[in-house]
Tab-separated table of C-alpha atoms in Angstrom:
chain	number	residue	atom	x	y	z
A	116	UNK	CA	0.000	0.000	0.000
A	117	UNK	CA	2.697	2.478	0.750
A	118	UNK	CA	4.656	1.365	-2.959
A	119	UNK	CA	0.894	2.014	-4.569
A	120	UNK	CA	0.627	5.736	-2.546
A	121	UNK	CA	4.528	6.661	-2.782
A	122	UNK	CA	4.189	5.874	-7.179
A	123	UNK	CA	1.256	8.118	-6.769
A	124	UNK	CA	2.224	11.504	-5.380
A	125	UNK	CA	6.057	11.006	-6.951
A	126	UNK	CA	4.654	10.672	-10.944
A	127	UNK	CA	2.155	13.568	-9.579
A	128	UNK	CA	5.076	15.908	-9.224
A	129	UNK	CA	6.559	15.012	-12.368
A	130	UNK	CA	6.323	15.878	-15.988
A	131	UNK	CA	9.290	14.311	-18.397
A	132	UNK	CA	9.007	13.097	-21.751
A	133	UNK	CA	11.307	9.751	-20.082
A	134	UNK	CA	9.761	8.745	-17.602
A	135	UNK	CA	6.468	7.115	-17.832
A	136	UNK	CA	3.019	8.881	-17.509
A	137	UNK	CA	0.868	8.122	-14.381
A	138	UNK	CA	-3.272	8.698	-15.794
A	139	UNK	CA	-5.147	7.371	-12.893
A	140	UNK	CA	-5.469	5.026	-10.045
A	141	UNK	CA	-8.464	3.780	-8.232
A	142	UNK	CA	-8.583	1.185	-4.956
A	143	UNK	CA	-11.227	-0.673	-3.125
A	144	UNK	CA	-10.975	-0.516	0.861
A	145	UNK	CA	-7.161	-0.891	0.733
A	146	UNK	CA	-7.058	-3.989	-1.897
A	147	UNK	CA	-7.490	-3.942	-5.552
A	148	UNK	CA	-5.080	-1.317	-5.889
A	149	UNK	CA	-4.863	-0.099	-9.682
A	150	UNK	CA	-2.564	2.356	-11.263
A	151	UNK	CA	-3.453	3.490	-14.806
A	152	UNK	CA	-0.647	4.343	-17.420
A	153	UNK	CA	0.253	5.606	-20.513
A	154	UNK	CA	0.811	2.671	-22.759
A	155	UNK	CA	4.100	1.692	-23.688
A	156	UNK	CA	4.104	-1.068	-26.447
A	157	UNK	CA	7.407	-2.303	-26.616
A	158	UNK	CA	7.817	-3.915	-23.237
A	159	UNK	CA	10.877	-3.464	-21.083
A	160	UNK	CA	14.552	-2.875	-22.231
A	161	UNK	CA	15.560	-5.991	-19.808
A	162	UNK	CA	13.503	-8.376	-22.544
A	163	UNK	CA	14.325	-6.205	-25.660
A	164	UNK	CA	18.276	-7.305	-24.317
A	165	UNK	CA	17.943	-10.842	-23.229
A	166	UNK	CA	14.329	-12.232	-24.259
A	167	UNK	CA	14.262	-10.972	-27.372
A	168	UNK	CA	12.739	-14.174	-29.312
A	169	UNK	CA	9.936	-13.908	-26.460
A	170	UNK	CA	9.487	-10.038	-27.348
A	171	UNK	CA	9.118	-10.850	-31.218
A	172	UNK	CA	6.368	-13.093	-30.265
A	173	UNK	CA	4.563	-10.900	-28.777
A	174	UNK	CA	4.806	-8.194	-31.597
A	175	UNK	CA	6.767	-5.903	-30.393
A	176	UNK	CA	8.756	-4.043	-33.072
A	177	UNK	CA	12.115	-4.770	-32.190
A	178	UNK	CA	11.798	-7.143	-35.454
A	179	UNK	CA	11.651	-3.519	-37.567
A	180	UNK	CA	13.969	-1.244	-34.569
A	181	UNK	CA	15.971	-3.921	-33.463
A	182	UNK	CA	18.177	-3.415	-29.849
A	183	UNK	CA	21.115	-4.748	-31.740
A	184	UNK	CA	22.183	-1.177	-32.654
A	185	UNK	CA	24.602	0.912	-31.376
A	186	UNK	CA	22.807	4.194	-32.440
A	187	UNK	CA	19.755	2.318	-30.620
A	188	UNK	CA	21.605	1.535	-27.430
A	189	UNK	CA	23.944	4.837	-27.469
A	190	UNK	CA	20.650	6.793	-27.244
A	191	UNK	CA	18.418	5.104	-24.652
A	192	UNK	CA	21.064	5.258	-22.533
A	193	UNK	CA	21.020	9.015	-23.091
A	194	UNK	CA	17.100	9.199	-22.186
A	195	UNK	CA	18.087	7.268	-18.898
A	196	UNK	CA	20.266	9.270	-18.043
A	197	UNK	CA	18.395	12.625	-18.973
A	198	UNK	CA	15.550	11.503	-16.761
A	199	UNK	CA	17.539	10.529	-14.338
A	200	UNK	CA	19.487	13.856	-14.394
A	201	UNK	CA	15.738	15.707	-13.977
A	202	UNK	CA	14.425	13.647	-11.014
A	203	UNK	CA	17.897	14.607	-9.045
A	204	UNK	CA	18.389	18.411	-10.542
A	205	UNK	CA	14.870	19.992	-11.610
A	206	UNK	CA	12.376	18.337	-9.103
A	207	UNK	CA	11.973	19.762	-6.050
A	208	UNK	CA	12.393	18.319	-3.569
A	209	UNK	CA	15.063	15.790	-5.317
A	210	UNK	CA	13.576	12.309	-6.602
A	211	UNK	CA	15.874	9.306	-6.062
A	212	UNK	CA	14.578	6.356	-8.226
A	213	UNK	CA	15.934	3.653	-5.672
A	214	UNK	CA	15.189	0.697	-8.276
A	215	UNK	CA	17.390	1.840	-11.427
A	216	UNK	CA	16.856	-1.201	-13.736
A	217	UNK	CA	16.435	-2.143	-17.186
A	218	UNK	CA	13.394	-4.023	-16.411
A	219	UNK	CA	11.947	-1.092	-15.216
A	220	UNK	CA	12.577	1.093	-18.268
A	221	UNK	CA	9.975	0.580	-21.321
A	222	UNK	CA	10.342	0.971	-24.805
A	223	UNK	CA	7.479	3.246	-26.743
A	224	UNK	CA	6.550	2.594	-30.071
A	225	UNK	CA	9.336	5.367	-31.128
A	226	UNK	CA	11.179	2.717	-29.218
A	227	UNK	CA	12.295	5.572	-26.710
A	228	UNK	CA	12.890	4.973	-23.182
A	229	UNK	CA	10.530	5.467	-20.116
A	230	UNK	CA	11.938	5.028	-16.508
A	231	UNK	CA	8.861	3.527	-14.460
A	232	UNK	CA	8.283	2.282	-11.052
A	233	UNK	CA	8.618	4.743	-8.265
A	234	UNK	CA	7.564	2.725	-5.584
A	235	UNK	CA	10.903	2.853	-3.967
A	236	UNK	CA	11.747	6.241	-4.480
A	237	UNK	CA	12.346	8.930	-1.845
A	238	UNK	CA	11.927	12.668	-1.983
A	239	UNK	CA	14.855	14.298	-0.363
A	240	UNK	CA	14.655	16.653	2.195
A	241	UNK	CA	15.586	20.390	1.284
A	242	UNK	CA	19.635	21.201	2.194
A	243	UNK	CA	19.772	16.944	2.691
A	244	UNK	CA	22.766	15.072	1.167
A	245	UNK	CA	21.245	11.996	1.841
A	246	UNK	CA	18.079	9.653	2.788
A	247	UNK	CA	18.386	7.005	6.021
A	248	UNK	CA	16.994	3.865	4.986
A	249	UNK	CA	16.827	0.435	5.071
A	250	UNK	CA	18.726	-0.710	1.838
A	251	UNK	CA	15.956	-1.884	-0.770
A	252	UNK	CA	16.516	-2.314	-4.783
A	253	UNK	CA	17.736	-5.252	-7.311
A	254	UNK	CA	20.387	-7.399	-6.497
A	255	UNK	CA	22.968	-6.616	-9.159
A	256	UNK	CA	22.075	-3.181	-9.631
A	257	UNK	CA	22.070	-2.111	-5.603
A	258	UNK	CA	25.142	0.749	-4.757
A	259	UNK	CA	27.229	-1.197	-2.471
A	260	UNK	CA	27.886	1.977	0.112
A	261	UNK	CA	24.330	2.115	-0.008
A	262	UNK	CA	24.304	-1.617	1.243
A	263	UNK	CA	26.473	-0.947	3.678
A	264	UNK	CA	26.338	2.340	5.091
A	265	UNK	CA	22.389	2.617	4.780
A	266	UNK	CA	22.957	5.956	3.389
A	267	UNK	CA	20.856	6.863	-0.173
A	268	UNK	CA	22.198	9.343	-1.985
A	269	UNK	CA	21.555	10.457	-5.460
A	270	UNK	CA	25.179	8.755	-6.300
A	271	UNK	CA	23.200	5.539	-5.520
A	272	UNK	CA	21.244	5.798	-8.423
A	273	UNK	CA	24.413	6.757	-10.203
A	274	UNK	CA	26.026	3.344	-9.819
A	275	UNK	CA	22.549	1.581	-10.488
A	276	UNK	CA	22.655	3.162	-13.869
A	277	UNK	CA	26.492	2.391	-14.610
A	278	UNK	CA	25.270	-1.107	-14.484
A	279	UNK	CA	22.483	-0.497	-16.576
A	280	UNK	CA	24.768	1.054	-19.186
A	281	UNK	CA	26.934	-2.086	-18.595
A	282	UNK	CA	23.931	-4.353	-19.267
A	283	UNK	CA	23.449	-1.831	-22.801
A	284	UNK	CA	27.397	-2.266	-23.912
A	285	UNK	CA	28.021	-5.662	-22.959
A	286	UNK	CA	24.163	-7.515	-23.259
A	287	UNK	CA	25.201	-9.573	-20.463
A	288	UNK	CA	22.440	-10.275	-17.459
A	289	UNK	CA	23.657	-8.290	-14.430
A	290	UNK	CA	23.555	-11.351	-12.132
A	291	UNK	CA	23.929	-15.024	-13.840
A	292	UNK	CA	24.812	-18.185	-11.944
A	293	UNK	CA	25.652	-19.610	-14.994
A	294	UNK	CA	28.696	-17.369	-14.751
A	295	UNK	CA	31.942	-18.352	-12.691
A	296	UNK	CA	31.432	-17.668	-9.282
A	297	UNK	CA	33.903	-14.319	-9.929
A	298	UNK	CA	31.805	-13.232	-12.934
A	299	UNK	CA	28.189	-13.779	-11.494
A	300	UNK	CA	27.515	-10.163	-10.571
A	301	UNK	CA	28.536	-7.978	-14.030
A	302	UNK	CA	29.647	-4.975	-12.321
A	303	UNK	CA	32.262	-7.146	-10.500
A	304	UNK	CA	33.392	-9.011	-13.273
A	305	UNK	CA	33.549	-5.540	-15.224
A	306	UNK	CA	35.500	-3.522	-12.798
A	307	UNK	CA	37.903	-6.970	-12.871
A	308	UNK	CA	38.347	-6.871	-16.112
A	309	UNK	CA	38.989	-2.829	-16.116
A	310	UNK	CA	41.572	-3.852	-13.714
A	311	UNK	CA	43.281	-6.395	-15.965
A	312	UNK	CA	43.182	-4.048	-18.972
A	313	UNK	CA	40.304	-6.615	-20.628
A	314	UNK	CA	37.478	-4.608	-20.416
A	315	UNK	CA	37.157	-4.234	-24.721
A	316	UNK	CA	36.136	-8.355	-24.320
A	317	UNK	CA	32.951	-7.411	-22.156
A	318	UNK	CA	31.396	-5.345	-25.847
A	319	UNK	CA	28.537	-6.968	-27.502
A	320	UNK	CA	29.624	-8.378	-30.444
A	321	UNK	CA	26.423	-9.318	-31.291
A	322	UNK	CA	25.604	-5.833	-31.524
A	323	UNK	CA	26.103	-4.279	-35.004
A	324	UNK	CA	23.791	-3.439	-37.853
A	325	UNK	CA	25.536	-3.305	-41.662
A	326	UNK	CA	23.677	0.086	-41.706
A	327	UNK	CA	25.944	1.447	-39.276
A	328	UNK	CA	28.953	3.780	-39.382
A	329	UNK	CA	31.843	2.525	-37.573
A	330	UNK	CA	31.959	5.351	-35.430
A	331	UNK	CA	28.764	4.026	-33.665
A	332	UNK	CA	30.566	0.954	-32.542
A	333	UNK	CA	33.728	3.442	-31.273
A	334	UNK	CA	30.925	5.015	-29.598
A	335	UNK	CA	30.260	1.619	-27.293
A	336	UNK	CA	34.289	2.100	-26.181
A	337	UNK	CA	33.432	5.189	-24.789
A	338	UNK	CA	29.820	4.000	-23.193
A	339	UNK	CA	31.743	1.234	-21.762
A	340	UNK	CA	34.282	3.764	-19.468
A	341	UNK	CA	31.502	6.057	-18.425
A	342	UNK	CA	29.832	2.906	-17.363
A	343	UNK	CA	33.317	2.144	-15.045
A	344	UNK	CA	32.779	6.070	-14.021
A	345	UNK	CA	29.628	5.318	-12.443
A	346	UNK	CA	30.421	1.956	-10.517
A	347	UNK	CA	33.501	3.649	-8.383
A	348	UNK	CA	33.030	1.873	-5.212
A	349	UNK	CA	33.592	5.069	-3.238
A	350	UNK	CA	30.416	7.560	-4.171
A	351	UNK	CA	32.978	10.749	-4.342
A	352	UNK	CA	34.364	9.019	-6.888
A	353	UNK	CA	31.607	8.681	-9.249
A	354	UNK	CA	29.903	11.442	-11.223
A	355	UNK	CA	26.613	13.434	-10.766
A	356	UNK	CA	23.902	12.329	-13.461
A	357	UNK	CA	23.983	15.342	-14.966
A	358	UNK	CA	27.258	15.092	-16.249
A	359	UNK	CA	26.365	11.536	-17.022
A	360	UNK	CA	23.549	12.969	-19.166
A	361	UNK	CA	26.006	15.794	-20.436
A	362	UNK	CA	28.453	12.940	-21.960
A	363	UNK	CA	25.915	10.837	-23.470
A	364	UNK	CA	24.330	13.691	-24.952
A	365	UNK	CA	27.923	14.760	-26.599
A	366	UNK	CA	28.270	11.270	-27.989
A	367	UNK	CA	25.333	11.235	-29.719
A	368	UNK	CA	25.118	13.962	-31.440
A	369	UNK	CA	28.947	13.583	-31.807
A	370	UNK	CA	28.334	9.956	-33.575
A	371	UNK	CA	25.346	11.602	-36.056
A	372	UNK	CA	22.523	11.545	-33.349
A	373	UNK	CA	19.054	12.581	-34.678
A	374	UNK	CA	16.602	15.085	-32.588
């Protein structure tokens, strides 16, 4: 009941053309909670990456799009990160998302992004740095200060979205037991591999379309070491969204990005 309220007055405050559109909601004596949204056709970007024969059969257009595009993945990541950037900077008080995932972004039929689910999310408290809470979130995608310090900050959501831009570059599931026991949680396995001066192995090769200019797939290089930007263990380390937005923006229209 308090997920159903909190997703209620947060989307209230809110007007972004990333981050999904709250119509309605009606209950019944505390049960038969319903939310009402805009519709967004496409699914979520967690089964446009790894379910895609599931997502073709149930006619979403990522037959005619297709996820396996740089210029695709270069610029959701860019909406992410631009709505991201508004929740922390332009809303007042400042949103933190809490549950940064790509299961909880969906595709329109534009296929552009739309960060949804604000359950989680906490308004910040004017002059606060930081929210006390009880950790909550994804394994995989959780900030591992936040885990351990119980302090959410909007750096949090920072490191939650460098995995989601490693999940874009690399197509990899951020947790898989079918992994090595050292390469079952992506962002380890990535910041390993950063480490060992491997990191270029982690790139999608699946990921190319003949349509393509090479400088897209240059592009995914430099997607890859903002991703390592954002999963600094230390939060000082890592940058704000908005220059995370500010980068992403550069690339694409730097790599023949369309308005």
């Amino acid at each position: 009941m308090d997920q159903f309220y909190n997703e209620i007055r947060i989307l209230s405050m809110v007007d972004h053309p990333n981050l999904v559109k709250l119509y309605g909601f009606c209950y019944r004596d505390d049960k038969d909670l319903l939310l009402v949204f805009e519709h967004v056709c496409n699914g979520s970007l967690y089964d446009q990456l790894h379910h895609q024969k599931d997502a073709e059969k149930k006619n979403f257009s990522c037959r005619v799009v297709g996820i396996n595009s740089w210029r695709v993945r270069l610029r959701l990541s860019m909406e992410i990160a631009q709505a991201l950037s508004f929740l922390h900077n332009c809303a007042s008080p400042q949103i933190l998302h809490r549950d940064v995932k790509t299961s909880n972004i969906l595709l329109d039929d534009g296929f552009h992004a739309k960060l949804a689910d604000f359950g989680l999310s906490r308004l910040v408290p004017l002059r606060a740095r930081h929210v006390s809470t009880d950790p909550q979130g994804t394994p995989g995608y959780v900030d591992p200060e936040y885990l351990n310090c119980y302090r959410l900050t909007d750096k949090s959501d920072v490191y939650s979205f460098g995995v989601v831009l490693m999940e874009l570059v690399s197509g990899m599931l951020p947790v898989d037991v079918s992994r090595s026991e050292k390469d079952t949680i992506l962002s380890s396995m990535a910041l390993l591999k950063e480490k060992e001066g491997t990191w270029k192995e982690l790139v999608d090769s699946n990921c190319w379309r003949e349509d393509e200019d090479i400088n897209a797939g240059i592009a995914s290089l430099e997607m890859m070491q903002l991703a390592f930007w954002c999963l600094r263990p230390n939060k000082e380390d890592r940058p704000s969204m908005g220059e995370v937005a500010g980068t992403l923006t550069k690339l694409w229209w730097s790599y023949g990005g369309e308005s």
